[in-house]
CSV table of C-alpha atoms in Angstrom, one decimal:
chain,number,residue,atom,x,y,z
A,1,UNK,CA,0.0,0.0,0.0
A,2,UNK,CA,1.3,3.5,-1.0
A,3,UNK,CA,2.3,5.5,2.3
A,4,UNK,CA,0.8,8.4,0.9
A,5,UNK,CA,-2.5,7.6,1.7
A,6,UNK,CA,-2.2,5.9,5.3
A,7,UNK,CA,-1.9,10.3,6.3
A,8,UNK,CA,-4.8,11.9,7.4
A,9,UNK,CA,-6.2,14.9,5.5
A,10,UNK,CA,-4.6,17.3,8.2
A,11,UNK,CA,-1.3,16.1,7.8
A,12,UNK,CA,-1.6,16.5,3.9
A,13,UNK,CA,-3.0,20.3,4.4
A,14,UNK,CA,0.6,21.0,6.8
A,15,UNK,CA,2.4,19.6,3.6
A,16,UNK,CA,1.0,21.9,1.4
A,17,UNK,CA,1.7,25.3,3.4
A,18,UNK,CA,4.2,27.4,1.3
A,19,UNK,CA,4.6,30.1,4.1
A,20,UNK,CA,7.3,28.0,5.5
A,21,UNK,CA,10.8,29.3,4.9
A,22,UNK,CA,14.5,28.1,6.4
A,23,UNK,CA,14.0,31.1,8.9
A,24,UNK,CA,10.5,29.9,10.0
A,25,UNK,CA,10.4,27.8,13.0
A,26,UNK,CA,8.6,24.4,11.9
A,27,UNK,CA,7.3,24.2,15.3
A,28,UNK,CA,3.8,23.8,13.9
A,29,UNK,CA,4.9,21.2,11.7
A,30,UNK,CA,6.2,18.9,14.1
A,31,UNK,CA,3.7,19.3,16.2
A,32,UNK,CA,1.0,18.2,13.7
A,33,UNK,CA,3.0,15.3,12.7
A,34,UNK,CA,3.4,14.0,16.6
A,35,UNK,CA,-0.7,14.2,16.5
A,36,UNK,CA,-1.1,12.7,13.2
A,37,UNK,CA,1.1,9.6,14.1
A,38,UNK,CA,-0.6,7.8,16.7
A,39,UNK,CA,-4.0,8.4,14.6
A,40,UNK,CA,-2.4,6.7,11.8
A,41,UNK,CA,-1.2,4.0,13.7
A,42,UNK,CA,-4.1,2.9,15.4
A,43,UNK,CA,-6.5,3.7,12.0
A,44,UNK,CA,-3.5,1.2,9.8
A,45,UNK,CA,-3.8,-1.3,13.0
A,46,UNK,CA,-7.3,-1.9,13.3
A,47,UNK,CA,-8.2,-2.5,9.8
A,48,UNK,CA,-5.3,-5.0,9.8
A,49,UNK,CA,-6.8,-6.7,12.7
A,50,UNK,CA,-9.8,-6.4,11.3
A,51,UNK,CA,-9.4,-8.0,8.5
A,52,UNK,CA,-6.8,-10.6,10.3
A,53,UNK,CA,-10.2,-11.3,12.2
A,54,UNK,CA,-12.0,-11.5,8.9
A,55,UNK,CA,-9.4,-13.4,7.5
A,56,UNK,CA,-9.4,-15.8,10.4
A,57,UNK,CA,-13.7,-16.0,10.5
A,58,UNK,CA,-13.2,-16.8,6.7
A,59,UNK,CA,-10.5,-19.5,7.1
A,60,UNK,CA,-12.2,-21.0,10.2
A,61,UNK,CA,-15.7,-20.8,8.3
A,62,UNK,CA,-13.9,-22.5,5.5
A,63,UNK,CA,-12.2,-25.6,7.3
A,64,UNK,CA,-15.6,-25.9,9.1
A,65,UNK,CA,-17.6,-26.0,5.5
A,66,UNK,CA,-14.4,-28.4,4.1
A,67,UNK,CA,-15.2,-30.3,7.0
A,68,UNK,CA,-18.8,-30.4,7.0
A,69,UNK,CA,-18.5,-31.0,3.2
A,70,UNK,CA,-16.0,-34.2,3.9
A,71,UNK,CA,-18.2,-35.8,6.8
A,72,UNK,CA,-21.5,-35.5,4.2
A,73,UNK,CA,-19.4,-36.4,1.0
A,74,UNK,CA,-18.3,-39.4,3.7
A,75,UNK,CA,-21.3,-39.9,4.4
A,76,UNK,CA,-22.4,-40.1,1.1
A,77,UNK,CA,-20.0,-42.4,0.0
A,78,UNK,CA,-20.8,-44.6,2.8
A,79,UNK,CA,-24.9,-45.1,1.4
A,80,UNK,CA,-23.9,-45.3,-1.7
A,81,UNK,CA,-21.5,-48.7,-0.9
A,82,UNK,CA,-24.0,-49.7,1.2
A,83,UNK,CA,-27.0,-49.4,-1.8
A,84,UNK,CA,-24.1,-51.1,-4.2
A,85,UNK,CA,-23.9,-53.7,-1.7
A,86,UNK,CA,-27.6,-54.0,-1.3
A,87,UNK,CA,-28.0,-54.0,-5.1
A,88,UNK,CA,-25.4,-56.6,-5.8
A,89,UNK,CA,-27.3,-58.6,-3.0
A,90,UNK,CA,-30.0,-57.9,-4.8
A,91,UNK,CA,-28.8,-58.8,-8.3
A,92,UNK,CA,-27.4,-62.0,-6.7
A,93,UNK,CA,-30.8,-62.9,-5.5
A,94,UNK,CA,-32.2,-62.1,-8.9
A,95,UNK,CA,-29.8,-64.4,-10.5
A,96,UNK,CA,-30.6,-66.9,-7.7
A,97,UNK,CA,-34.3,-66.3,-8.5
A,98,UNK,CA,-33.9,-67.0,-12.5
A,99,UNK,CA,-31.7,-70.0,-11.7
A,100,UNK,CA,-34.7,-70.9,-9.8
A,101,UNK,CA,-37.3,-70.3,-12.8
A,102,UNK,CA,-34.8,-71.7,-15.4
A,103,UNK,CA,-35.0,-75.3,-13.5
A,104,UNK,CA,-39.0,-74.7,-12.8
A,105,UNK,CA,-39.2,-74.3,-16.6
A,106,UNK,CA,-37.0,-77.7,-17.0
A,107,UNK,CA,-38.8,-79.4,-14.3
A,108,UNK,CA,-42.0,-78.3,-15.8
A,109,UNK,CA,-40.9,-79.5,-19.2
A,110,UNK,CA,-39.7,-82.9,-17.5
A,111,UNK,CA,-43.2,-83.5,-16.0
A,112,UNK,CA,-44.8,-82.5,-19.0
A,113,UNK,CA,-43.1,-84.6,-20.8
A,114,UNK,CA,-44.2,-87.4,-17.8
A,115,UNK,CA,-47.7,-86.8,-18.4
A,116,UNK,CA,-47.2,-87.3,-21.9
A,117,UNK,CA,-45.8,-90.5,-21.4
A,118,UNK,CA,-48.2,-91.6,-18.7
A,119,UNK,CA,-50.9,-90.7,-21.4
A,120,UNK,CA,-49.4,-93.1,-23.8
A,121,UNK,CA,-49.6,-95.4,-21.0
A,122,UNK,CA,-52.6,-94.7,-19.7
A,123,UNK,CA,-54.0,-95.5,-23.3
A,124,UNK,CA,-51.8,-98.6,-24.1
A,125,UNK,CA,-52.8,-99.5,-20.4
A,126,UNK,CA,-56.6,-99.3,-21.8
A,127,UNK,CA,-55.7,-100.8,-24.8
A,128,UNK,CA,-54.4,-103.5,-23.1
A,129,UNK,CA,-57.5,-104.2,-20.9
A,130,UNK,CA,-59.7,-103.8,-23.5
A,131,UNK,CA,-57.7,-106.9,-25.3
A,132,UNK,CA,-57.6,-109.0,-22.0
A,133,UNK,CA,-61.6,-108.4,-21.6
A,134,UNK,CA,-62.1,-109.6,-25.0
A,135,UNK,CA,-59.7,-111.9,-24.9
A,136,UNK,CA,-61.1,-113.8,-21.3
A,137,UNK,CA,-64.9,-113.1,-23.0
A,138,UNK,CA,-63.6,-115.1,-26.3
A,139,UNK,CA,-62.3,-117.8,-24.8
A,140,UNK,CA,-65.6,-118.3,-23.7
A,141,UNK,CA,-67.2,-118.1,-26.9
A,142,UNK,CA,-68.4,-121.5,-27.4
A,143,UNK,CA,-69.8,-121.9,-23.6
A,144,UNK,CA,-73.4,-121.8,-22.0
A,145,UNK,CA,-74.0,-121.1,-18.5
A,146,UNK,CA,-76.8,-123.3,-16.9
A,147,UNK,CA,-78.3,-121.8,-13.6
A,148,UNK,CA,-80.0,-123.3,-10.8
A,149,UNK,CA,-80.2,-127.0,-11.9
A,150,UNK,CA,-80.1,-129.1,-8.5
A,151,UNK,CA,-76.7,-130.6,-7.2
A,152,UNK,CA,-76.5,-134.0,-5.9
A,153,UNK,CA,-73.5,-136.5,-5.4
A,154,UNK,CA,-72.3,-138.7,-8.7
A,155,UNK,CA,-74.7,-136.5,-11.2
A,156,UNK,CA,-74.3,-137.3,-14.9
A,157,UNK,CA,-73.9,-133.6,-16.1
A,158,UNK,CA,-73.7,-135.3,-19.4
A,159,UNK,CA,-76.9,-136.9,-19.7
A,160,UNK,CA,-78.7,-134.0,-17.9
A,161,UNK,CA,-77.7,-132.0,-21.0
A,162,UNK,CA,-79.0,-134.6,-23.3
A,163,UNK,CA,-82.0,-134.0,-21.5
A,164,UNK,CA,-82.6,-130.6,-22.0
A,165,UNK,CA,-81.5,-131.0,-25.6
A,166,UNK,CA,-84.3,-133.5,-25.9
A,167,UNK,CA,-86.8,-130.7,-23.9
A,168,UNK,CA,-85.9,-128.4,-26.8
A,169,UNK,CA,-85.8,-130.7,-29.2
A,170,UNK,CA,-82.5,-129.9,-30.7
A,171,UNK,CA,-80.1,-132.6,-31.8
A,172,UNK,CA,-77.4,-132.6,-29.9
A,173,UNK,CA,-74.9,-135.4,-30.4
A,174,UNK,CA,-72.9,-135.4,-27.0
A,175,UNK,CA,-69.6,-137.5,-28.4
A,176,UNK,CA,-69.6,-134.7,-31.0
A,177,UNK,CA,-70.6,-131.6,-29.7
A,178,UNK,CA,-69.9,-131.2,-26.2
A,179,UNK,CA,-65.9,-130.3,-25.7
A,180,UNK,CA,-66.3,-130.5,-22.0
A,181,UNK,CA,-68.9,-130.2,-19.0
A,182,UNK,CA,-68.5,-129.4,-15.6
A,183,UNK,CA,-69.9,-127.0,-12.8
A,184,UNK,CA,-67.8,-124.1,-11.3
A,185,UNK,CA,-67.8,-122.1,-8.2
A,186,UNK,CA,-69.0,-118.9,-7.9
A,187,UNK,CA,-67.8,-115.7,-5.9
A,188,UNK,CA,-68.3,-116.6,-2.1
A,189,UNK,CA,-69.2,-120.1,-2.8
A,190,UNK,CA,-69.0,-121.4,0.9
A,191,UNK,CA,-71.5,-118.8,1.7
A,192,UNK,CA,-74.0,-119.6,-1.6
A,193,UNK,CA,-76.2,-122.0,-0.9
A,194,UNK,CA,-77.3,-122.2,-4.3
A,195,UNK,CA,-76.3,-124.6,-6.9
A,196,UNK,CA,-73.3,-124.3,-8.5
A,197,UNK,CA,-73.8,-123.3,-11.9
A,198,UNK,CA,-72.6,-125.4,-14.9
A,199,UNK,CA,-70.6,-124.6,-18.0
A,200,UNK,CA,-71.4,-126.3,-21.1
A,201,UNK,CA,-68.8,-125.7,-23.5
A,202,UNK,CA,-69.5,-126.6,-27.3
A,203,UNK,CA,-66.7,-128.1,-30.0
A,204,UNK,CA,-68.1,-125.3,-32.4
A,205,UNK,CA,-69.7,-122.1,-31.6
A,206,UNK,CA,-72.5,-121.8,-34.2
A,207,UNK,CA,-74.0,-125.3,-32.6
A,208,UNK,CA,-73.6,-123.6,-29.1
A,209,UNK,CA,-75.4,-120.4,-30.3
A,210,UNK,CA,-78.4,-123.0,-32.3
A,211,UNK,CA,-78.7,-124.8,-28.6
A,212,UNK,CA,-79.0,-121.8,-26.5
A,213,UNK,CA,-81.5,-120.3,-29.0
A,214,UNK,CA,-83.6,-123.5,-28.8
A,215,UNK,CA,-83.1,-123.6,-25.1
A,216,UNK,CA,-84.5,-120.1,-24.8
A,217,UNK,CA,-87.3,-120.7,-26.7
A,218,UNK,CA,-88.9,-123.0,-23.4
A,219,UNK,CA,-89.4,-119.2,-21.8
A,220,UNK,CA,-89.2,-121.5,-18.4
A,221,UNK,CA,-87.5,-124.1,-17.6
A,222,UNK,CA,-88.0,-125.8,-13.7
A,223,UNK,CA,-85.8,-128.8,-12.3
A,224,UNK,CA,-89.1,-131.1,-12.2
A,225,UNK,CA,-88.7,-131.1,-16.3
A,226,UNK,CA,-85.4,-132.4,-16.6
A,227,UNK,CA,-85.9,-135.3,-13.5
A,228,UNK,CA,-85.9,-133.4,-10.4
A,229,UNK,CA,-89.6,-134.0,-9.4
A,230,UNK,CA,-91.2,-132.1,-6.5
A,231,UNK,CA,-88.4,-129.2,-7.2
A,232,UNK,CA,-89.8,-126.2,-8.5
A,233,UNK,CA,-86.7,-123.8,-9.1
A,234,UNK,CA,-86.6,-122.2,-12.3
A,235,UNK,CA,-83.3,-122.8,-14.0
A,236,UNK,CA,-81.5,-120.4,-16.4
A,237,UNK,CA,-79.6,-120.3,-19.6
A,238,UNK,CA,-77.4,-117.6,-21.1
A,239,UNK,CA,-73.6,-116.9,-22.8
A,240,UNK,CA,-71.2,-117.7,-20.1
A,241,UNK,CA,-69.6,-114.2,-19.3
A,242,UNK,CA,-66.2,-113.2,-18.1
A,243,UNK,CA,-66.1,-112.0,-14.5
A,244,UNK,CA,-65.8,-108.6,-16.2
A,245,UNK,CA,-68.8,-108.7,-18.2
A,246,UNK,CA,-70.9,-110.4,-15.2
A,247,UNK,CA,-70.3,-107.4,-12.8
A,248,UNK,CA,-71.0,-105.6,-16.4
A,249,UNK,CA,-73.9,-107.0,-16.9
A,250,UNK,CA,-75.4,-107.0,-13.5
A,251,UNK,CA,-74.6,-103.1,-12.9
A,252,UNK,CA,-76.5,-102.7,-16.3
A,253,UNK,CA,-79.7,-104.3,-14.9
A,254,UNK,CA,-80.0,-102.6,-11.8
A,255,UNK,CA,-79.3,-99.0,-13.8
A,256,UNK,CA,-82.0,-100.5,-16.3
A,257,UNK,CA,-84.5,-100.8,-13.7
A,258,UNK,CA,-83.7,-97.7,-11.7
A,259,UNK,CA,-84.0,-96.0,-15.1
A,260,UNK,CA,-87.4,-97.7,-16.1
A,261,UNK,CA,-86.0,-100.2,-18.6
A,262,UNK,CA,-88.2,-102.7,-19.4
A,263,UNK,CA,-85.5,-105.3,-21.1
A,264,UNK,CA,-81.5,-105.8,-19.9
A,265,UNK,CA,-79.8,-109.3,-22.0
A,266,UNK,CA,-77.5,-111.0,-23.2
A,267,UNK,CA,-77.2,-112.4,-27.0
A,268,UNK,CA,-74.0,-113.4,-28.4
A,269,UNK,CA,-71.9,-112.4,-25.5
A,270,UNK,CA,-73.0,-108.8,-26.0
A,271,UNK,CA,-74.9,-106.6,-22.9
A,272,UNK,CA,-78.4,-104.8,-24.3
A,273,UNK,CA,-80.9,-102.8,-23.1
A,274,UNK,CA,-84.1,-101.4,-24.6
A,275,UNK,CA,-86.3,-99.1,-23.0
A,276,UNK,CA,-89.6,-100.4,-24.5
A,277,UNK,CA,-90.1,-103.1,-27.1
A,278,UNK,CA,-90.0,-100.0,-30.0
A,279,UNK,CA,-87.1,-97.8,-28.5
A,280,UNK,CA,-83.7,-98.6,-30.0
A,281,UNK,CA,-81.2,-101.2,-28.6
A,282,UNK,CA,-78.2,-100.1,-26.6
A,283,UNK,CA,-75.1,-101.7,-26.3
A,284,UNK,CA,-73.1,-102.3,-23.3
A,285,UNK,CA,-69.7,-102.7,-23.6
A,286,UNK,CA,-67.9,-101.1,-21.2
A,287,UNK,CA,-68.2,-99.0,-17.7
A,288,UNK,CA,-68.5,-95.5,-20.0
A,289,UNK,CA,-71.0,-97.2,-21.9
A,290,UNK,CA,-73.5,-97.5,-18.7
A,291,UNK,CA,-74.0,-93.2,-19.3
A,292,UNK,CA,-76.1,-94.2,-22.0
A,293,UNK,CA,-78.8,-95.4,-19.2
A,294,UNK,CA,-80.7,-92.2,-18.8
């Protein structure tokens, strides 16, 4: 700073007085400088403490701001690893997640491919039954079941044949046409007290269908026509069925007569049922065939 300007307006005017000569005394003069000295000191001092002070304020306003800066920038800094942790945690969890979904997806592919195959077997599993139902009813083909006919030790099931054949009057030539004879337990037989029944079985199946069709024609048959005298049971004729078709057959008359049908039979192995003598015939070949009983 020019020294010039730290003097007070006084001390310039003394300056500037031209009355002063070698031969004047500069009493004046000294004496306005000794009173214009201390003024400037103490002006020059407090505005260099003051702005020291300033100065100071300002640096200590500026640490504390630096500082306060750092501790928030800190702070900052210490959210935003812990959200990068967080999200990488979070990411990993995502990953985890779609892992997750990628092996549902592969599972779910597996077991749909399961269901596919249990399908297929499910339907070759039908298939299969279907054969082994027709397969047990064909076998059977060539038999007749005879109901209710009277059991007694060391029968002649042979020659009670011939006698029904003779009832009918069809010719039945037993050396011929019978394959085999003999009578067969039924379901719970040591509780039946019934008869057992017997199966005829036929060398050739259109003879067995001709004897069964004669047979019927008797509309009743009783055990005092073929010898039994005094005995009055009624006794039956029809296709011998598989165990299948029996339990077929047997669920298709009771629906029948729930359903007010007047007619449930059997002809040529097959299950019908008619609702009255002009209604059409249904077939009954299976379980699912049993809706058709409405």
């Amino acid at each position: 700073m020019n020294k010039a300007k730290w003097k007070c307006p006084s001390c310039k005017q003394a300056k500037k007085n031209n009355n002063i000569s070698p031969i004047t005394p500069n009493v004046a003069n000294e004496t306005n400088l000794d009173l214009a000295q201390p003024y400037s000191n103490l002006n020059t001092k407090s505005i260099i403490d003051h702005f020291d002070e300033r100065f100071t304020y300002l640096n200590s306003s500026i640490e504390s701001f630096k500082s306060f800066i750092t501790n928030e920038f800190k702070k900052v800094t210490e959210t935003v690893n812990e959200w990068t942790k967080k999200i990488k945690l979070v990411e990993s969890s995502i990953d985890m997640v779609m892992d997750q979904v990628n092996n549902f997806d592969k599972e779910v592919t597996k077991i749909h491919n399961i269901e596919l195959e249990l399908n297929e077997l499910k339907n070759s599993m039908k298939d299969l039954k279907d054969s082994h139902y027709k397969n047990e009813q064909w076998v059977r083909r060539s038999n007749i079941q005879i109901s209710g006919v009277p059991q007694k030790k060391g029968e002649n099931l042979i020659q009670l044949i011939k006698v029904l054949a003779d009832k009918c009057n069809f010719p039945l030539n037993p050396l011929t046409d019978i394959d085999f004879i003999t009578r067969v337990a039924t379901k719970n037989d040591s509780n039946d007290i019934r008869p057992k029944p017997i199966i005829l079985k036929m060398q050739a199946r259109y003879k067995k269908d001709d004897f069964l069709s004669s047979l019927r024609k008797l509309k009743t048959i009783r055990a005092c026509d073929i010898g039994f005298s005094g005995m009055q049971n009624q006794i039956y004729v029809n296709d011998h069925l598989s165990t299948r078709n029996k339990s077929l057959f047997n669920e298709a008359k009771r629906k029948s007569k729930e359903k007010g049908y007047l007619f449930c039979w059997v002809r040529n192995c097959t299950i019908m049922v008619r609702r009255t003598e002009s209604s059409p015939v249904l077939h009954i070949t299976s379980e699912d065939c049993l809706k058709k009983i409405v």
